[in-house]
Amino acid sequence: DGGITQSPKYLFRKEGQNVTLSCEQNLNHDAMYWYRQDPGQGLRLIYYSQIVNDFQKGDIAEGYSVSREKKESFPLTVTSAQKNPTAFYLCASRVQSPLGGYTFGSGTRLTVV
Amino acid sequence: AQSVTQLDSQVPVFEEAPVELRCNYSSSVSVYLFWYVQYPNQGLQLLLKYLSGSTLVKGINGFEAEFNKSQTSFHLRKPSVHISDTAEYFCAVSAMNSGGYQKVTFGIGTKLQVIP
């Protein structure tokens, strides 16, 4: 079955460390997205990519970086510059047309210890 | 700019009772509207969507929503809820921004708690 795989499901980071969250999809979707979810704040867009080798900042890109070297993969790096990284991170994809809506991964919960 | 308002952060309802989760939006251009459901520690799953045509949209798990352009609303309803409907529900609006990109904005979510 096609879908989006996020790994790991839980991740613990020490302050000052960079960590990378994995997102892989086999849906042949062109566009991929990273969202951050905090209680009571809904979903906030970090980065998005509409085609390979191209990506754009979302609303809260500071302290994060991404790459899109393959259509199937869109990893997110949470850098030490992100001052409050503890959150639930969701990866999503869709065809370029908005008509289909998003397909989401099951998320990665990042905790700074 | 577009925005989405979910008027209730939590909605408790007894099992087998009807429920309505409210969503209002604002946008200066035409929109597409979506409802997603999220179970604990999982990603979001598409419940239903309004693109065009009939204003009453039916989705999965017995949910439906009605698009009301004059009131800029897209409320989600279910005539009889089940314990398994306990989850968080997100309304989302998609609209073309000035850069030619379909920007999606999510509401802050409504937690539906079904009481046995």
Short mmCIF file of C-alpha atoms in Angstrom, two decimals:
data_model
loop_
_atom_site.label_atom_id
_atom_site.label_comp_id
_atom_site.label_asym_id
_atom_site.label_seq_id
_atom_site.Cartn_x
_atom_site.Cartn_y
_atom_site.Cartn_z
CA ASP A 1 0.00 0.00 0.00
CA GLY A 2 1.17 3.49 -0.77
CA GLY A 3 1.78 5.93 2.01
CA ILE A 4 4.16 8.13 3.95
CA THR A 5 6.65 6.72 6.43
CA GLN A 6 8.10 8.92 9.13
CA SER A 7 10.93 7.77 11.37
CA PRO A 8 11.67 7.58 14.16
CA LYS A 9 8.34 7.77 15.97
CA TYR A 10 10.00 9.16 19.11
CA LEU A 11 13.25 11.12 19.23
CA PHE A 12 15.15 12.62 22.12
CA ARG A 13 17.69 15.36 21.58
CA LYS A 14 20.17 17.00 23.86
CA GLU A 15 20.37 20.76 23.75
CA GLY A 16 22.85 21.93 21.12
CA GLN A 17 22.48 18.87 18.91
CA ASN A 18 21.16 18.71 15.38
CA VAL A 19 18.73 15.91 14.59
CA THR A 20 17.23 14.73 11.31
CA LEU A 21 13.69 13.45 10.90
CA SER A 22 13.04 11.12 8.01
CA CYS A 23 10.05 11.27 5.62
CA GLU A 24 9.63 8.87 2.73
CA GLN A 25 6.62 8.50 0.41
CA ASN A 26 5.78 5.98 -2.30
CA LEU A 27 2.69 7.79 -3.60
CA ASN A 28 4.50 9.45 -6.50
CA HIS A 29 3.37 12.82 -5.14
CA ASP A 30 5.24 15.88 -6.34
CA ALA A 31 4.70 18.11 -3.32
CA MET A 32 5.88 17.40 0.21
CA TYR A 33 5.46 19.37 3.43
CA TRP A 34 6.68 19.57 7.01
CA TYR A 35 4.38 20.79 9.75
CA ARG A 36 4.93 21.35 13.42
CA GLN A 37 2.09 20.68 15.85
CA ASP A 38 1.91 22.16 19.35
CA PRO A 39 -1.04 21.82 21.71
CA GLY A 40 -3.66 24.50 21.07
CA GLN A 41 -1.84 25.91 18.02
CA GLY A 42 -2.91 23.61 15.23
CA LEU A 43 -0.44 22.88 12.44
CA ARG A 44 2.19 25.37 11.36
CA LEU A 45 4.08 25.03 8.08
CA ILE A 46 7.88 24.74 8.37
CA TYR A 47 9.01 24.00 4.79
CA TYR A 48 7.51 22.71 1.59
CA SER A 49 8.79 21.37 -1.70
CA GLN A 50 6.84 21.26 -4.92
CA ILE A 51 9.50 19.55 -7.06
CA VAL A 52 12.83 17.81 -6.60
CA ASN A 53 15.78 20.07 -5.78
CA ASP A 54 13.51 22.95 -4.84
CA PHE A 55 11.95 23.94 -1.53
CA GLN A 56 10.45 27.01 0.10
CA LYS A 57 10.25 28.36 3.63
CA GLY A 58 6.94 28.16 5.39
CA ASP A 59 5.70 30.26 8.27
CA ILE A 60 8.18 29.03 10.91
CA ALA A 61 11.36 27.98 9.04
CA GLU A 62 13.90 29.49 11.43
CA GLY A 63 16.06 26.82 13.04
CA TYR A 64 15.12 24.15 10.49
CA SER A 65 16.59 22.94 7.21
CA VAL A 66 15.45 20.50 4.52
CA SER A 67 16.62 18.85 1.33
CA ARG A 68 14.78 17.29 -1.60
CA GLU A 69 17.28 15.26 -3.60
CA LYS A 70 14.77 12.55 -4.48
CA LYS A 71 11.06 12.72 -5.20
CA GLU A 72 10.37 10.15 -2.50
CA SER A 73 12.33 11.74 0.34
CA PHE A 74 12.07 15.02 2.24
CA PRO A 75 14.17 14.92 5.45
CA LEU A 76 13.91 17.68 8.04
CA THR A 77 16.88 18.74 10.18
CA VAL A 78 16.15 20.46 13.46
CA THR A 79 19.22 22.52 14.20
CA SER A 80 20.60 23.84 17.46
CA ALA A 81 19.33 27.27 16.39
CA GLN A 82 15.74 26.14 16.99
CA LYS A 83 15.16 27.37 20.52
CA ASN A 84 12.04 25.39 21.32
CA PRO A 85 12.12 22.20 19.26
CA THR A 86 9.99 19.97 21.50
CA ALA A 87 6.90 19.25 19.39
CA PHE A 88 5.11 16.74 17.19
CA TYR A 89 6.34 16.89 13.58
CA LEU A 90 4.17 15.82 10.68
CA CYS A 91 5.21 15.18 7.10
CA ALA A 92 2.61 15.33 4.33
CA SER A 93 2.42 15.02 0.58
CA ARG A 94 -0.06 15.63 -2.18
CA VAL A 95 -0.26 15.84 -5.94
CA GLN A 96 0.31 19.38 -7.21
CA SER A 97 -3.40 19.92 -7.55
CA PRO A 98 -5.02 20.73 -4.20
CA LEU A 99 -8.07 18.68 -5.06
CA GLY A 100 -6.86 15.51 -3.41
CA GLY A 101 -5.97 16.94 -0.03
CA TYR A 102 -2.95 15.88 1.98
CA THR A 103 -1.72 12.45 2.90
CA PHE A 104 0.03 12.57 6.27
CA GLY A 105 2.64 10.41 7.91
CA SER A 106 2.15 9.17 11.46
CA GLY A 107 4.45 11.80 12.93
CA THR A 108 7.65 12.08 14.97
CA ARG A 109 7.55 13.31 18.54
CA LEU A 110 10.74 15.20 19.34
CA THR A 111 11.69 15.93 22.93
CA VAL A 112 14.67 17.96 24.09
CA VAL A 113 16.25 16.55 27.23
CA ALA B 1 -4.52 36.48 3.75
CA GLN B 2 -6.73 33.57 4.71
CA SER B 3 -7.67 32.29 8.14
CA VAL B 4 -9.64 29.50 9.78
CA THR B 5 -11.51 29.71 13.07
CA GLN B 6 -12.66 26.65 14.93
CA LEU B 7 -14.98 28.06 17.54
CA ASP B 8 -14.82 25.23 20.06
CA SER B 9 -11.60 23.81 21.44
CA GLN B 10 -13.41 20.88 23.09
CA VAL B 11 -16.82 19.33 22.50
CA PRO B 12 -18.14 16.64 24.88
CA VAL B 13 -21.11 14.65 23.61
CA PHE B 14 -22.87 11.51 24.73
CA GLU B 15 -22.65 8.37 22.62
CA GLU B 16 -25.38 8.13 19.95
CA ALA B 17 -26.12 11.86 20.20
CA PRO B 18 -25.65 14.21 17.23
CA VAL B 19 -22.66 16.54 17.04
CA GLU B 20 -21.69 19.66 15.11
CA LEU B 21 -18.13 20.98 15.00
CA ARG B 22 -17.98 24.56 13.82
CA CYS B 23 -15.56 26.07 11.32
CA ASN B 24 -15.50 29.56 9.84
CA TYR B 25 -13.00 30.87 7.34
CA SER B 26 -11.99 34.11 5.70
CA SER B 27 -10.44 34.57 2.29
CA SER B 28 -10.51 37.17 -0.46
CA VAL B 29 -10.43 34.48 -3.16
CA SER B 30 -12.31 31.27 -3.78
CA VAL B 31 -11.37 28.38 -1.53
CA TYR B 32 -11.30 24.65 -1.17
CA LEU B 33 -12.29 23.33 2.25
CA PHE B 34 -11.28 20.21 4.15
CA TRP B 35 -11.88 18.39 7.41
CA TYR B 36 -9.22 16.08 8.86
CA VAL B 37 -9.32 13.77 11.89
CA GLN B 38 -6.37 12.98 14.15
CA TYR B 39 -6.27 10.11 16.63
CA PRO B 40 -3.74 10.32 19.50
CA ASN B 41 -0.09 10.20 18.42
CA GLN B 42 -1.01 9.73 14.77
CA GLY B 43 -1.04 11.81 11.63
CA LEU B 44 -4.12 13.46 10.16
CA GLN B 45 -6.56 11.60 7.94
CA LEU B 46 -8.81 13.27 5.38
CA LEU B 47 -12.49 13.08 6.37
CA LEU B 48 -14.06 15.04 3.55
CA LYS B 49 -13.52 17.96 1.21
CA TYR B 50 -15.47 20.65 -0.59
CA LEU B 51 -14.15 21.62 -4.01
CA SER B 52 -17.23 22.80 -5.91
CA GLY B 53 -20.78 21.78 -6.72
CA SER B 54 -23.17 20.51 -4.07
CA THR B 55 -22.73 22.35 -0.81
CA LEU B 56 -23.45 19.23 1.25
CA VAL B 57 -20.44 16.97 1.30
CA LYS B 58 -20.38 13.44 2.68
CA GLY B 59 -17.22 11.87 4.02
CA ILE B 60 -15.98 8.77 5.75
CA ASN B 61 -17.24 7.37 9.06
CA GLY B 62 -20.70 8.89 8.57
CA PHE B 63 -19.58 12.52 8.75
CA GLU B 64 -20.90 15.28 6.51
CA ALA B 65 -20.28 19.00 6.16
CA GLU B 66 -22.14 21.88 4.61
CA PHE B 67 -20.46 24.75 2.80
CA ASN B 68 -22.22 28.07 3.39
CA LYS B 69 -20.63 30.78 1.29
CA SER B 70 -22.67 33.66 2.69
CA GLN B 71 -21.72 32.75 6.26
CA THR B 72 -18.21 31.59 5.27
CA SER B 73 -18.74 28.42 7.23
CA PHE B 74 -18.01 24.73 6.78
CA HIS B 75 -19.45 22.98 9.83
CA LEU B 76 -18.94 19.25 10.35
CA ARG B 77 -21.84 17.08 11.51
CA LYS B 78 -22.63 13.52 12.46
CA PRO B 79 -26.16 12.42 13.40
CA SER B 80 -25.06 9.76 15.92
CA VAL B 81 -21.55 9.56 17.35
CA HIS B 82 -19.69 6.48 18.50
CA ILE B 83 -16.96 6.09 21.09
CA SER B 84 -14.47 5.55 18.27
CA ASP B 85 -15.15 9.11 17.02
CA THR B 86 -13.22 10.47 20.00
CA ALA B 87 -10.38 12.36 18.31
CA GLU B 88 -9.24 15.83 17.31
CA TYR B 89 -10.76 17.38 14.21
CA PHE B 90 -9.10 20.01 12.05
CA CYS B 91 -10.72 22.30 9.50
CA ALA B 92 -8.46 23.54 6.69
CA VAL B 93 -8.80 26.02 3.84
CA SER B 94 -6.78 26.03 0.64
CA ALA B 95 -6.60 29.17 -1.49
CA MET B 96 -4.31 30.63 -4.11
CA ASN B 97 -1.90 33.18 -2.67
CA SER B 98 -0.27 36.09 -4.47
CA GLY B 99 2.64 33.90 -5.50
CA GLY B 100 0.44 31.47 -7.41
CA TYR B 101 0.74 28.81 -4.74
CA GLN B 102 -2.18 26.98 -3.12
CA LYS B 103 -1.62 27.81 0.52
CA VAL B 104 -3.29 25.63 3.14
CA THR B 105 -4.21 27.04 6.53
CA PHE B 106 -5.35 24.81 9.38
CA GLY B 107 -7.58 25.67 12.31
CA ILE B 108 -6.35 24.99 15.83
CA GLY B 109 -8.48 21.87 16.13
CA THR B 110 -11.54 20.73 18.09
CA LYS B 111 -11.27 17.80 20.48
CA LEU B 112 -14.38 15.66 20.33
CA GLN B 113 -14.91 13.57 23.45
CA VAL B 114 -17.64 10.96 23.20
CA ILE B 115 -19.01 10.00 26.60
CA PRO B 116 -20.37 6.46 27.03
#
